[in-house]
Every structure is written in structure tokens, then in C-alpha cells.
């Protein structure tokens, strides 16, 4: 009987130890993994569509092939914020010089922002939508894609440069939106009332009245 109770508590202990919890910002940054997804592509599925994420600590290598292959290499622990892009035309480095989304919600058209939007679309459309498994588990394809997505968003969009040797910022939190204060409009000085002005103009000046003594003096 005692052995059965011990076995029961041992199973509970092991189960709680391996209970599924969401990966942390630190574990996501330190993780090393590779995931590969192949789907039917254009021309009625004759062409294969390939999506690969190869991550080693701070360095994330993303490759995508639909018609022509394209690769993005991002080091989330390196300044300045930039993307290395490999395509059919060669290797290019796109450095961030401005925010990709303006305050009026319009998108910046610089080379860096164009590469950022293109890469994030690939991660979402070919990764997050079709990857299997629990997104909060780094051992699943969905979890690996979700971790990559959060790191890219924090580093490229919010300009957060990571370090494995200091406290890792929370990759799950959104950047607080900046509120632009309303411009202060100077107020014009109050004009004097028109009634007072008109009264001053219409009131005749006072005429001094001569007294009797004054009149006598003038006769003498």
C-alpha cells in the first residue's frame, strides 16, 4: 500500500516537472534550432515552396523559395540594426535609418523596411499559419517560428538590441505607443469693448463755467 502511494506521488512530481509552460524571452534568445517546411507551390503544385529557419543563439538565418530563392540573415545582438539579404542579384546589407511605420500608419518605402515587411510576411504566411505544434513550445515547429517572429519584431521594428549576458527584454510585450501632445495655440489679447470706445467718442468735452468773481475781474 505504501509503495502504491509512493508511486502515485512520484508520477505527480514528474508530471508537474514536465508540465508545459510558455518559453521565456531568455530561452528563446539562447535557443539553437532548425525547422523546415515544404508545401505545394505555384503551377498546380509542380513547384515546391520551401521555408527554413536556422537559428543559433543570436543569429537567425531564414530562407524562402517560391520561384527564386531568397535568404535573410539577422544578428539580433549586433548594432546597428540591419538585415543581410541574399538573392539572385547577390548579397546586400539593409541598415535601418527610419521607423518603418509612421505616426499616420503609412509604411516607409526604404530598402530596409521593404525587406522587413517582406520577411515578416513570409514568416507569417508560410510559417505561423502552417507550422504544426504548440506555439509556446520551442520543441515544435510552431514554437520555433513564433520565437523567431518575436525576435525579429523586437529587433527590427522596435530597435531592441539583445545580449545573452545581460537581462533579456520581454519579447512578448508591445512597445508603448507615443502620444503626441496637442499643439498649444496662443490666445490673442482681449479687445476692449466697443461700447466704451463709442462712449468716449460721442461724449462732448466739458466746458469750464466762469464764476462771478472771474467775471468781475474781467470787467476791471
PDB file of C-alpha atoms in Angstrom:
ATOM      1  CA  UNK A   1       0.000   0.000   0.000  1.00  0.00           C
ATOM      2  CA  UNK A   2       2.829   2.364   0.881  1.00  0.00           C
ATOM      3  CA  UNK A   3       4.531   1.530  -2.427  1.00  0.00           C
ATOM      4  CA  UNK A   4       1.363   2.443  -4.371  1.00  0.00           C
ATOM      5  CA  UNK A   5       1.140   5.821  -2.592  1.00  0.00           C
ATOM      6  CA  UNK A   6       4.812   6.496  -3.298  1.00  0.00           C
ATOM      7  CA  UNK A   7       4.369   5.647  -6.990  1.00  0.00           C
ATOM      8  CA  UNK A   8       1.334   7.930  -7.216  1.00  0.00           C
ATOM      9  CA  UNK A   9       3.164  10.912  -5.721  1.00  0.00           C
ATOM     10  CA  UNK A  10       6.210  10.199  -7.907  1.00  0.00           C
ATOM     11  CA  UNK A  11       4.060  10.330 -11.040  1.00  0.00           C
ATOM     12  CA  UNK A  12       2.547  13.644  -9.929  1.00  0.00           C
ATOM     13  CA  UNK A  13       6.003  15.052  -9.266  1.00  0.00           C
ATOM     14  CA  UNK A  14       7.314  14.031 -12.670  1.00  0.00           C
ATOM     15  CA  UNK A  15       4.186  15.332 -14.410  1.00  0.00           C
ATOM     16  CA  UNK A  16       4.485  18.738 -12.758  1.00  0.00           C
ATOM     17  CA  UNK A  17       8.160  18.929 -13.674  1.00  0.00           C
ATOM     18  CA  UNK A  18       7.393  18.362 -17.348  1.00  0.00           C
ATOM     19  CA  UNK A  19       4.249  20.482 -17.395  1.00  0.00           C
ATOM     20  CA  UNK A  20       4.038  22.661 -20.489  1.00  0.00           C
ATOM     21  CA  UNK A  21       4.857  26.320 -19.924  1.00  0.00           C
ATOM     22  CA  UNK A  22       5.459  29.099 -22.409  1.00  0.00           C
ATOM     23  CA  UNK A  23       9.102  29.598 -23.332  1.00  0.00           C
ATOM     24  CA  UNK A  24      10.778  32.657 -21.851  1.00  0.00           C
ATOM     25  CA  UNK A  25      12.470  35.554 -23.616  1.00  0.00           C
ATOM     26  CA  UNK A  26      15.849  34.247 -22.426  1.00  0.00           C
ATOM     27  CA  UNK A  27      15.258  30.681 -23.623  1.00  0.00           C
ATOM     28  CA  UNK A  28      14.086  31.988 -26.994  1.00  0.00           C
ATOM     29  CA  UNK A  29      17.237  34.082 -27.455  1.00  0.00           C
ATOM     30  CA  UNK A  30      19.590  31.291 -26.321  1.00  0.00           C
ATOM     31  CA  UNK A  31      17.846  28.569 -28.348  1.00  0.00           C
ATOM     32  CA  UNK A  32      19.512  26.747 -31.223  1.00  0.00           C
ATOM     33  CA  UNK A  33      17.170  25.005 -33.643  1.00  0.00           C
ATOM     34  CA  UNK A  34      16.317  24.321 -37.256  1.00  0.00           C
ATOM     35  CA  UNK A  35      12.905  23.833 -38.807  1.00  0.00           C
ATOM     36  CA  UNK A  36      11.967  23.181 -42.415  1.00  0.00           C
ATOM     37  CA  UNK A  37       8.585  23.231 -44.119  1.00  0.00           C
ATOM     38  CA  UNK A  38       7.842  22.171 -47.700  1.00  0.00           C
ATOM     39  CA  UNK A  39       4.477  22.856 -49.313  1.00  0.00           C
ATOM     40  CA  UNK A  40       2.968  22.709 -52.736  1.00  0.00           C
ATOM     41  CA  UNK A  41       3.819  25.872 -54.597  1.00  0.00           C
ATOM     42  CA  UNK A  42       2.771  27.538 -57.868  1.00  0.00           C
ATOM     43  CA  UNK A  43       1.898  25.807 -61.166  1.00  0.00           C
ATOM     44  CA  UNK A  44      -0.642  23.447 -59.580  1.00  0.00           C
ATOM     45  CA  UNK A  45       1.876  22.246 -57.029  1.00  0.00           C
ATOM     46  CA  UNK A  46       4.554  21.307 -59.533  1.00  0.00           C
ATOM     47  CA  UNK A  47       6.938  23.737 -57.852  1.00  0.00           C
ATOM     48  CA  UNK A  48       7.745  23.155 -54.212  1.00  0.00           C
ATOM     49  CA  UNK A  49       7.576  26.051 -51.775  1.00  0.00           C
ATOM     50  CA  UNK A  50      10.266  25.834 -49.107  1.00  0.00           C
ATOM     51  CA  UNK A  51      10.590  27.734 -45.823  1.00  0.00           C
ATOM     52  CA  UNK A  52      13.552  27.177 -43.488  1.00  0.00           C
ATOM     53  CA  UNK A  53      14.601  28.748 -40.185  1.00  0.00           C
ATOM     54  CA  UNK A  54      18.100  28.015 -38.918  1.00  0.00           C
ATOM     55  CA  UNK A  55      18.826  29.718 -35.579  1.00  0.00           C
ATOM     56  CA  UNK A  56      21.920  29.613 -33.417  1.00  0.00           C
ATOM     57  CA  UNK A  57      21.680  31.888 -30.390  1.00  0.00           C
ATOM     58  CA  UNK A  58      21.627  35.486 -31.689  1.00  0.00           C
ATOM     59  CA  UNK A  59      21.967  34.651 -35.383  1.00  0.00           C
ATOM     60  CA  UNK A  60      18.800  33.817 -37.320  1.00  0.00           C
ATOM     61  CA  UNK A  61      19.020  32.543 -40.895  1.00  0.00           C
ATOM     62  CA  UNK A  62      15.729  32.472 -42.811  1.00  0.00           C
ATOM     63  CA  UNK A  63      15.467  31.116 -46.335  1.00  0.00           C
ATOM     64  CA  UNK A  64      12.432  31.033 -48.595  1.00  0.00           C
ATOM     65  CA  UNK A  65      11.968  29.584 -52.049  1.00  0.00           C
ATOM     66  CA  UNK A  66       8.894  30.058 -54.195  1.00  0.00           C
ATOM     67  CA  UNK A  67      10.082  30.913 -57.676  1.00  0.00           C
ATOM     68  CA  UNK A  68      13.588  32.124 -56.792  1.00  0.00           C
ATOM     69  CA  UNK A  69      15.417  31.509 -53.511  1.00  0.00           C
ATOM     70  CA  UNK A  70      15.899  34.350 -51.054  1.00  0.00           C
ATOM     71  CA  UNK A  71      17.670  34.459 -47.707  1.00  0.00           C
ATOM     72  CA  UNK A  72      17.715  36.849 -44.752  1.00  0.00           C
ATOM     73  CA  UNK A  73      20.396  36.757 -42.054  1.00  0.00           C
ATOM     74  CA  UNK A  74      19.777  38.745 -38.876  1.00  0.00           C
ATOM     75  CA  UNK A  75      22.018  39.032 -35.822  1.00  0.00           C
ATOM     76  CA  UNK A  76      19.732  40.348 -33.082  1.00  0.00           C
ATOM     77  CA  UNK A  77      22.725  41.060 -30.809  1.00  0.00           C
ATOM     78  CA  UNK A  78      24.576  43.314 -33.229  1.00  0.00           C
ATOM     79  CA  UNK A  79      24.451  47.050 -33.837  1.00  0.00           C
ATOM     80  CA  UNK A  80      23.451  48.885 -35.953  1.00  0.00           C
ATOM     81  CA  UNK A  81      20.082  47.291 -36.660  1.00  0.00           C
ATOM     82  CA  UNK A  82      20.362  45.738 -40.124  1.00  0.00           C
ATOM     83  CA  UNK A  83      19.425  42.804 -42.376  1.00  0.00           C
ATOM     84  CA  UNK A  84      21.737  40.838 -44.671  1.00  0.00           C
ATOM     85  CA  UNK A  85      19.834  39.815 -47.780  1.00  0.00           C
ATOM     86  CA  UNK A  86      20.930  37.143 -50.266  1.00  0.00           C
ATOM     87  CA  UNK A  87      19.037  36.894 -53.541  1.00  0.00           C
ATOM     88  CA  UNK A  88      19.675  36.126 -57.208  1.00  0.00           C
ATOM     89  CA  UNK A  89      21.356  39.523 -57.575  1.00  0.00           C
ATOM     90  CA  UNK A  90      23.868  38.911 -54.788  1.00  0.00           C
ATOM     91  CA  UNK A  91      24.333  39.933 -51.142  1.00  0.00           C
ATOM     92  CA  UNK A  92      23.056  43.242 -49.829  1.00  0.00           C
ATOM     93  CA  UNK A  93      23.016  44.900 -46.396  1.00  0.00           C
ATOM     94  CA  UNK A  94      19.970  46.981 -45.486  1.00  0.00           C
ATOM     95  CA  UNK A  95      20.569  49.257 -42.481  1.00  0.00           C
ATOM     96  CA  UNK A  96      17.732  50.804 -40.527  1.00  0.00           C
ATOM     97  CA  UNK A  97      17.600  54.577 -40.872  1.00  0.00           C
ATOM     98  CA  UNK A  98      13.965  55.375 -40.074  1.00  0.00           C
ATOM     99  CA  UNK A  99      10.899  53.870 -38.446  1.00  0.00           C
ATOM    100  CA  UNK A 100       9.079  51.546 -40.828  1.00  0.00           C
ATOM    101  CA  UNK A 101       5.597  52.632 -39.726  1.00  0.00           C
ATOM    102  CA  UNK A 102       4.956  56.349 -39.449  1.00  0.00           C
ATOM    103  CA  UNK A 103       2.629  58.009 -36.957  1.00  0.00           C
ATOM    104  CA  UNK A 104      -0.058  58.302 -39.639  1.00  0.00           C
ATOM    105  CA  UNK A 105       0.134  54.471 -40.091  1.00  0.00           C
ATOM    106  CA  UNK A 106       1.763  54.778 -43.516  1.00  0.00           C
ATOM    107  CA  UNK A 107       4.699  52.478 -44.333  1.00  0.00           C
ATOM    108  CA  UNK A 108       8.229  53.615 -45.068  1.00  0.00           C
ATOM    109  CA  UNK A 109       9.482  52.604 -48.509  1.00  0.00           C
ATOM    110  CA  UNK A 110      13.201  52.369 -47.750  1.00  0.00           C
ATOM    111  CA  UNK A 111      15.154  49.237 -48.659  1.00  0.00           C
ATOM    112  CA  UNK A 112      15.389  48.141 -45.020  1.00  0.00           C
ATOM    113  CA  UNK A 113      11.641  48.483 -44.385  1.00  0.00           C
ATOM    114  CA  UNK A 114      10.769  46.756 -47.654  1.00  0.00           C
ATOM    115  CA  UNK A 115      12.952  43.784 -46.690  1.00  0.00           C
ATOM    116  CA  UNK A 116      11.483  43.769 -43.176  1.00  0.00           C
ATOM    117  CA  UNK A 117       7.868  43.712 -44.380  1.00  0.00           C
ATOM    118  CA  UNK A 118       8.678  41.044 -46.991  1.00  0.00           C
ATOM    119  CA  UNK A 119      10.422  38.788 -44.470  1.00  0.00           C
ATOM    120  CA  UNK A 120       7.684  39.153 -41.842  1.00  0.00           C
ATOM    121  CA  UNK A 121       5.031  38.282 -44.445  1.00  0.00           C
ATOM    122  CA  UNK A 122       6.945  35.086 -45.254  1.00  0.00           C
ATOM    123  CA  UNK A 123       7.263  34.169 -41.549  1.00  0.00           C
ATOM    124  CA  UNK A 124       3.536  34.688 -41.003  1.00  0.00           C
ATOM    125  CA  UNK A 125       2.113  33.265 -44.244  1.00  0.00           C
ATOM    126  CA  UNK A 126       4.407  30.260 -44.674  1.00  0.00           C
ATOM    127  CA  UNK A 127       5.361  29.706 -41.029  1.00  0.00           C
ATOM    128  CA  UNK A 128       2.893  30.723 -38.339  1.00  0.00           C
ATOM    129  CA  UNK A 129      -0.164  29.735 -40.377  1.00  0.00           C
ATOM    130  CA  UNK A 130       1.021  26.259 -41.405  1.00  0.00           C
ATOM    131  CA  UNK A 131       3.569  25.230 -38.749  1.00  0.00           C
ATOM    132  CA  UNK A 132       2.437  22.315 -36.583  1.00  0.00           C
ATOM    133  CA  UNK A 133       2.535  22.048 -32.818  1.00  0.00           C
ATOM    134  CA  UNK A 134       2.123  24.304 -29.811  1.00  0.00           C
ATOM    135  CA  UNK A 135       3.354  27.835 -30.444  1.00  0.00           C
ATOM    136  CA  UNK A 136       4.522  28.168 -26.812  1.00  0.00           C
ATOM    137  CA  UNK A 137       6.743  25.076 -27.047  1.00  0.00           C
ATOM    138  CA  UNK A 138      10.217  25.574 -28.531  1.00  0.00           C
ATOM    139  CA  UNK A 139      10.420  21.906 -29.460  1.00  0.00           C
ATOM    140  CA  UNK A 140       7.597  22.310 -32.014  1.00  0.00           C
ATOM    141  CA  UNK A 141       7.851  23.918 -35.464  1.00  0.00           C
ATOM    142  CA  UNK A 142       5.179  26.403 -34.465  1.00  0.00           C
ATOM    143  CA  UNK A 143       7.096  27.377 -31.325  1.00  0.00           C
ATOM    144  CA  UNK A 144      10.337  27.840 -33.255  1.00  0.00           C
ATOM    145  CA  UNK A 145       8.594  30.032 -35.813  1.00  0.00           C
ATOM    146  CA  UNK A 146       6.852  32.050 -33.095  1.00  0.00           C
ATOM    147  CA  UNK A 147      10.134  32.621 -31.236  1.00  0.00           C
ATOM    148  CA  UNK A 148      11.763  33.808 -34.469  1.00  0.00           C
ATOM    149  CA  UNK A 149       8.825  36.089 -35.233  1.00  0.00           C
ATOM    150  CA  UNK A 150       9.004  37.762 -31.803  1.00  0.00           C
ATOM    151  CA  UNK A 151      12.772  38.310 -32.000  1.00  0.00           C
ATOM    152  CA  UNK A 152      12.551  39.814 -35.494  1.00  0.00           C
ATOM    153  CA  UNK A 153       9.748  42.132 -34.454  1.00  0.00           C
ATOM    154  CA  UNK A 154      11.582  43.335 -31.351  1.00  0.00           C
ATOM    155  CA  UNK A 155      14.955  43.827 -33.016  1.00  0.00           C
ATOM    156  CA  UNK A 156      13.992  45.121 -36.457  1.00  0.00           C
ATOM    157  CA  UNK A 157      10.807  47.026 -35.682  1.00  0.00           C
ATOM    158  CA  UNK A 158      11.477  48.307 -32.144  1.00  0.00           C
ATOM    159  CA  UNK A 159      15.299  48.545 -32.496  1.00  0.00           C
ATOM    160  CA  UNK A 160      15.939  46.451 -29.365  1.00  0.00           C
ATOM    161  CA  UNK A 161      19.490  45.048 -29.484  1.00  0.00           C
ATOM    162  CA  UNK A 162      19.770  41.872 -27.375  1.00  0.00           C
ATOM    163  CA  UNK A 163      22.628  40.437 -25.338  1.00  0.00           C
ATOM    164  CA  UNK A 164      22.986  36.938 -23.942  1.00  0.00           C
ATOM    165  CA  UNK A 165      24.997  38.249 -20.990  1.00  0.00           C
ATOM    166  CA  UNK A 166      22.546  40.826 -19.652  1.00  0.00           C
ATOM    167  CA  UNK A 167      18.859  40.823 -18.805  1.00  0.00           C
ATOM    168  CA  UNK A 168      16.789  39.972 -21.881  1.00  0.00           C
ATOM    169  CA  UNK A 169      13.913  42.378 -22.643  1.00  0.00           C
ATOM    170  CA  UNK A 170      10.406  40.966 -22.697  1.00  0.00           C
ATOM    171  CA  UNK A 171       9.763  39.903 -26.286  1.00  0.00           C
ATOM    172  CA  UNK A 172       6.063  39.303 -25.619  1.00  0.00           C
ATOM    173  CA  UNK A 173       5.260  42.919 -24.729  1.00  0.00           C
ATOM    174  CA  UNK A 174       4.360  45.556 -27.288  1.00  0.00           C
ATOM    175  CA  UNK A 175       6.160  48.877 -27.479  1.00  0.00           C
ATOM    176  CA  UNK A 176       4.143  51.633 -25.844  1.00  0.00           C
ATOM    177  CA  UNK A 177       2.659  53.982 -28.394  1.00  0.00           C
ATOM    178  CA  UNK A 178       3.990  57.505 -28.183  1.00  0.00           C
ATOM    179  CA  UNK A 179       1.285  60.092 -27.634  1.00  0.00           C
ATOM    180  CA  UNK A 180       1.974  63.373 -29.418  1.00  0.00           C
ATOM    181  CA  UNK A 181       0.854  66.302 -27.257  1.00  0.00           C
ATOM    182  CA  UNK A 182      -1.611  68.688 -28.815  1.00  0.00           C
ATOM    183  CA  UNK A 183      -0.004  71.930 -30.048  1.00  0.00           C
ATOM    184  CA  UNK A 184      -0.522  74.959 -27.814  1.00  0.00           C
ATOM    185  CA  UNK A 185      -2.367  77.684 -29.706  1.00  0.00           C
ATOM    186  CA  UNK A 186      -1.522  81.194 -28.394  1.00  0.00           C
ATOM    187  CA  UNK A 187      -4.571  83.206 -27.432  1.00  0.00           C
ATOM    188  CA  UNK A 188      -4.974  86.749 -28.763  1.00  0.00           C
ATOM    189  CA  UNK A 189      -5.339  89.572 -26.203  1.00  0.00           C
ATOM    190  CA  UNK A 190      -8.915  90.534 -25.467  1.00  0.00           C
ATOM    191  CA  UNK A 191     -10.149  93.579 -27.414  1.00  0.00           C
ATOM    192  CA  UNK A 192     -11.647  96.479 -25.443  1.00  0.00           C
ATOM    193  CA  UNK A 193     -15.396  96.688 -25.545  1.00  0.00           C
ATOM    194  CA  UNK A 194     -16.740  98.731 -28.432  1.00  0.00           C
ATOM    195  CA  UNK A 195     -19.342 100.380 -26.183  1.00  0.00           C
ATOM    196  CA  UNK A 196     -16.625 102.115 -24.121  1.00  0.00           C
ATOM    197  CA  UNK A 197     -14.856 103.297 -27.278  1.00  0.00           C
ATOM    198  CA  UNK A 198     -18.065 104.721 -28.762  1.00  0.00           C
ATOM    199  CA  UNK A 199     -18.936 106.403 -25.469  1.00  0.00           C
ATOM    200  CA  UNK A 200     -15.558 108.164 -25.432  1.00  0.00           C
ATOM    201  CA  UNK A 201     -16.082 109.395 -28.998  1.00  0.00           C
ATOM    202  CA  UNK A 202     -19.667 110.709 -28.533  1.00  0.00           C
ATOM    203  CA  UNK A 203     -19.265 112.373 -25.086  1.00  0.00           C
ATOM    204  CA  UNK A 204     -18.530 116.157 -25.629  1.00  0.00           C
ATOM    205  CA  UNK A 205     -15.668 117.710 -23.662  1.00  0.00           C
ATOM    206  CA  UNK A 206     -16.621 119.591 -20.512  1.00  0.00           C
ATOM    207  CA  UNK A 207     -16.701 123.460 -20.819  1.00  0.00           C
ATOM    208  CA  UNK A 208     -15.422 125.357 -17.761  1.00  0.00           C
ATOM    209  CA  UNK A 209     -18.069 127.674 -16.158  1.00  0.00           C
ATOM    210  CA  UNK A 210     -16.943 131.158 -15.140  1.00  0.00           C
ATOM    211  CA  UNK A 211     -17.846 132.230 -11.617  1.00  0.00           C
ATOM    212  CA  UNK A 212     -18.935 135.789 -10.527  1.00  0.00           C
ATOM    213  CA  UNK A 213     -15.530 136.687  -9.233  1.00  0.00           C
ATOM    214  CA  UNK A 214     -13.991 135.757 -12.544  1.00  0.00           C
ATOM    215  CA  UNK A 215     -16.483 137.955 -14.394  1.00  0.00           C
ATOM    216  CA  UNK A 216     -15.747 140.988 -12.093  1.00  0.00           C
ATOM    217  CA  UNK A 217     -12.046 140.627 -12.650  1.00  0.00           C
ATOM    218  CA  UNK A 218     -12.529 140.677 -16.402  1.00  0.00           C
ATOM    219  CA  UNK A 219     -14.536 143.973 -16.200  1.00  0.00           C
ATOM    220  CA  UNK A 220     -11.908 145.683 -14.058  1.00  0.00           C
TER     221      UNK A 220
END
